[in-house]
Amino acid sequence: GLGVFAIEYERKSVELEDARRFQLSMLPKEIPQHDRYELAVFTQTATEVGGDYYDFHVSADGTLSVTIGDATGHGAKGGTMVTVIKTLFAGYHSGTTPSAFLSDAAEKIKRMDLGRMSMALSLARFEESRVTVASAGLPPILVFRNASSRVEEVTLPATPLGTIGVDYPQKEVRLERGDTALLMS
């Protein structure tokens, strides 16, 4: 009995380590340098491998797009959804509104028929002194106002990708010098 248990545990450990390595390979290798915005990332994964994801896109005109998400399911299932989103985001260009990107991603995920898998995802497009945000089931984006030392919540209630909705409203928020935007999953 005990020998079989040990082998099973070892196999699971190897699978989890493979899944963890794969998950980390889906994240950007470096944070982009930008002359207008200072970027920072903090990740603390749970003990189980999850479907945490973030990515960046900087267009030729300097528009910065940031996406952050959390897929349901652990291990391979979460990894599958992250792979789908990473692939879709790789084709993203800043001419597409965050709202349109999320709607398009939701439609494509539905067509793929991935079962009960879903992904909460936010997309923020930073241009000059404004950020346009759309969200599919993630917590509000927080904006710390440097001038007043106050925090604003940018709330966009919508369901995660792969669930019932395909309509993702967006909001545009003005940013002043020294303001901080926090996206989290």
Coordinates of C-alpha atoms in Angstrom, one line a residue:
G1 CA 0.0 0.0 0.0
L2 CA 2.6 2.6 1.1
G3 CA 4.8 2.2 -2.0
V4 CA 1.9 2.8 -4.4
F5 CA 1.0 6.0 -2.4
A6 CA 4.6 7.3 -2.6
I7 CA 4.8 6.7 -6.4
E8 CA 1.4 8.5 -6.9
Y9 CA 2.6 11.4 -4.7
E10 CA 5.8 11.7 -6.7
R11 CA 3.9 11.6 -10.0
K12 CA 1.6 14.4 -8.8
S13 CA 4.6 16.4 -7.6
V14 CA 6.2 16.1 -11.0
E15 CA 2.9 17.1 -12.7
L16 CA 2.4 20.1 -10.5
E17 CA 6.0 21.2 -11.0
D18 CA 5.5 20.9 -14.8
A19 CA 2.3 22.8 -14.6
R20 CA 4.0 25.5 -12.5
R21 CA 6.8 25.8 -15.0
F22 CA 4.4 26.1 -17.8
Q23 CA 2.4 28.7 -16.0
L24 CA 5.5 30.8 -15.4
S25 CA 6.5 30.4 -19.1
M26 CA 3.2 32.1 -20.1
L27 CA 4.2 35.3 -18.2
P28 CA 6.3 38.0 -19.8
K29 CA 10.1 37.5 -19.4
E30 CA 10.5 41.2 -18.6
I31 CA 8.5 44.3 -17.8
P32 CA 8.5 46.8 -20.7
Q33 CA 10.4 50.1 -20.2
H34 CA 8.1 53.1 -21.0
D35 CA 9.0 56.8 -21.0
R36 CA 5.6 57.9 -19.6
Y37 CA 4.7 55.1 -17.2
E38 CA 6.5 53.2 -14.5
L39 CA 5.5 49.5 -14.4
A40 CA 5.8 47.0 -11.5
V41 CA 4.5 43.5 -11.0
F42 CA 3.9 41.5 -7.8
T43 CA 2.9 37.9 -8.0
Q44 CA 2.2 35.5 -5.1
T45 CA 0.9 32.2 -6.3
A46 CA -1.1 29.9 -4.2
T47 CA 0.4 26.5 -3.2
E48 CA -1.6 24.9 -6.0
V49 CA -0.9 26.0 -9.6
G50 CA -3.5 28.5 -10.6
G51 CA -4.3 30.3 -13.8
D52 CA -2.8 33.7 -13.0
Y53 CA -1.8 35.7 -16.0
Y54 CA -0.6 39.2 -17.0
D55 CA 0.8 40.6 -20.1
F56 CA 1.8 43.9 -21.8
H57 CA 1.7 45.4 -25.3
V58 CA 3.4 48.6 -26.3
S59 CA 2.4 49.9 -29.7
A60 CA 4.6 52.0 -32.0
D61 CA 2.8 55.2 -30.9
G62 CA 3.6 54.5 -27.2
T63 CA 0.2 53.3 -26.2
L64 CA 0.6 50.8 -23.4
S65 CA -1.9 48.0 -22.9
V66 CA -1.9 45.9 -19.8
T67 CA -4.0 42.7 -19.2
I68 CA -4.3 40.7 -16.0
G69 CA -6.4 37.6 -15.4
D70 CA -7.2 34.5 -13.4
A71 CA -8.5 31.3 -15.0
T72 CA -10.7 28.9 -13.2
G73 CA -9.4 25.4 -12.6
H74 CA -5.9 24.4 -11.6
G75 CA -3.1 22.7 -13.4
A76 CA -3.6 21.9 -17.1
K77 CA -7.2 23.3 -17.2
G78 CA -6.1 26.8 -16.0
G79 CA -3.1 26.5 -18.3
T80 CA -5.3 25.8 -21.3
M81 CA -7.3 29.0 -20.7
V82 CA -4.2 31.1 -20.1
T83 CA -2.7 29.8 -23.4
V84 CA -5.9 30.8 -25.3
I85 CA -5.9 34.3 -23.8
K86 CA -2.2 34.8 -24.3
T87 CA -2.6 33.8 -28.0
L88 CA -5.5 36.2 -28.4
F89 CA -3.7 39.0 -26.7
A90 CA -0.6 38.4 -28.9
G91 CA -2.8 39.5 -31.8
Y92 CA -4.1 42.6 -29.9
H93 CA -3.4 46.1 -31.3
S94 CA -4.2 49.3 -29.5
G95 CA -6.7 50.3 -32.2
T96 CA -9.0 47.8 -30.7
T97 CA -10.9 49.0 -27.6
P98 CA -10.6 47.0 -24.4
S99 CA -14.3 46.4 -24.5
A100 CA -14.1 45.0 -28.1
F101 CA -11.2 42.8 -27.2
L102 CA -13.0 41.2 -24.3
S103 CA -16.2 40.7 -26.4
D104 CA -14.2 39.1 -29.2
A105 CA -12.3 36.9 -26.7
A106 CA -15.6 35.8 -25.1
E107 CA -17.1 34.8 -28.5
K108 CA -14.0 32.9 -29.5
I109 CA -13.8 31.0 -26.1
K110 CA -17.5 30.1 -26.5
R111 CA -16.9 28.7 -29.9
M112 CA -14.0 26.6 -28.6
D113 CA -16.5 24.9 -26.2
L114 CA -14.0 24.4 -23.4
G115 CA -16.6 23.1 -21.0
R116 CA -16.9 24.8 -17.7
M117 CA -13.6 26.7 -17.9
S118 CA -13.7 30.5 -17.6
M119 CA -11.3 33.4 -17.1
A120 CA -11.7 36.7 -15.2
L121 CA -9.7 39.3 -17.2
S122 CA -9.2 43.0 -17.2
L123 CA -7.6 45.1 -20.0
A124 CA -6.4 48.6 -19.5
R125 CA -5.1 50.8 -22.4
F126 CA -2.9 53.7 -21.3
E127 CA -2.7 56.6 -23.8
E128 CA -1.2 60.0 -22.8
S129 CA -3.1 61.1 -19.7
R130 CA -6.0 58.6 -19.8
V131 CA -6.6 55.0 -19.2
T132 CA -9.5 53.0 -20.8
V133 CA -10.5 50.0 -18.9
A134 CA -12.8 47.0 -19.5
S135 CA -13.1 44.1 -17.1
A136 CA -14.6 40.6 -17.1
G137 CA -15.2 39.6 -13.5
L138 CA -12.1 40.9 -11.8
P139 CA -12.0 43.3 -8.7
P140 CA -12.2 47.0 -9.4
I141 CA -9.2 48.8 -10.6
L142 CA -7.9 51.2 -8.0
V143 CA -6.5 54.6 -8.9
F144 CA -4.5 56.5 -6.2
R145 CA -4.8 60.2 -6.8
N146 CA -1.4 61.8 -6.0
A147 CA -2.8 65.3 -5.6
S148 CA -5.5 64.4 -3.1
S149 CA -4.1 61.2 -1.6
R150 CA -7.4 59.6 -2.3
V151 CA -8.2 56.2 -3.9
E152 CA -10.9 55.8 -6.6
E153 CA -12.5 52.5 -7.5
V154 CA -13.1 51.9 -11.2
T155 CA -15.9 49.3 -11.0
L156 CA -17.0 47.4 -14.1
P157 CA -19.5 44.6 -13.2
A158 CA -19.4 41.9 -15.9
T159 CA -19.0 38.1 -15.9
P160 CA -15.8 36.2 -16.6
L161 CA -15.0 35.2 -20.2
G162 CA -16.4 31.8 -21.1
T163 CA -19.6 32.3 -19.0
I164 CA -22.9 33.9 -19.9
G165 CA -22.0 37.4 -21.1
V166 CA -20.3 38.8 -24.1
D167 CA -20.9 42.5 -23.4
Y168 CA -18.1 44.3 -21.6
P169 CA -18.6 48.0 -21.0
Q170 CA -15.5 50.2 -20.6
K171 CA -14.6 53.3 -18.7
E172 CA -12.1 56.0 -19.4
V173 CA -10.3 57.6 -16.5
R174 CA -8.1 60.7 -16.6
L175 CA -4.7 60.3 -15.0
E176 CA -2.6 63.1 -13.6
R177 CA 1.2 63.1 -13.0
G178 CA 2.1 60.9 -10.1
D179 CA -1.2 58.9 -10.1
T180 CA -1.0 55.1 -9.6
A181 CA -3.3 52.5 -11.2
L182 CA -3.5 49.1 -9.5
L183 CA -4.9 46.1 -11.4
M184 CA -5.3 42.9 -9.4
S185 CA -6.7 39.4 -9.6

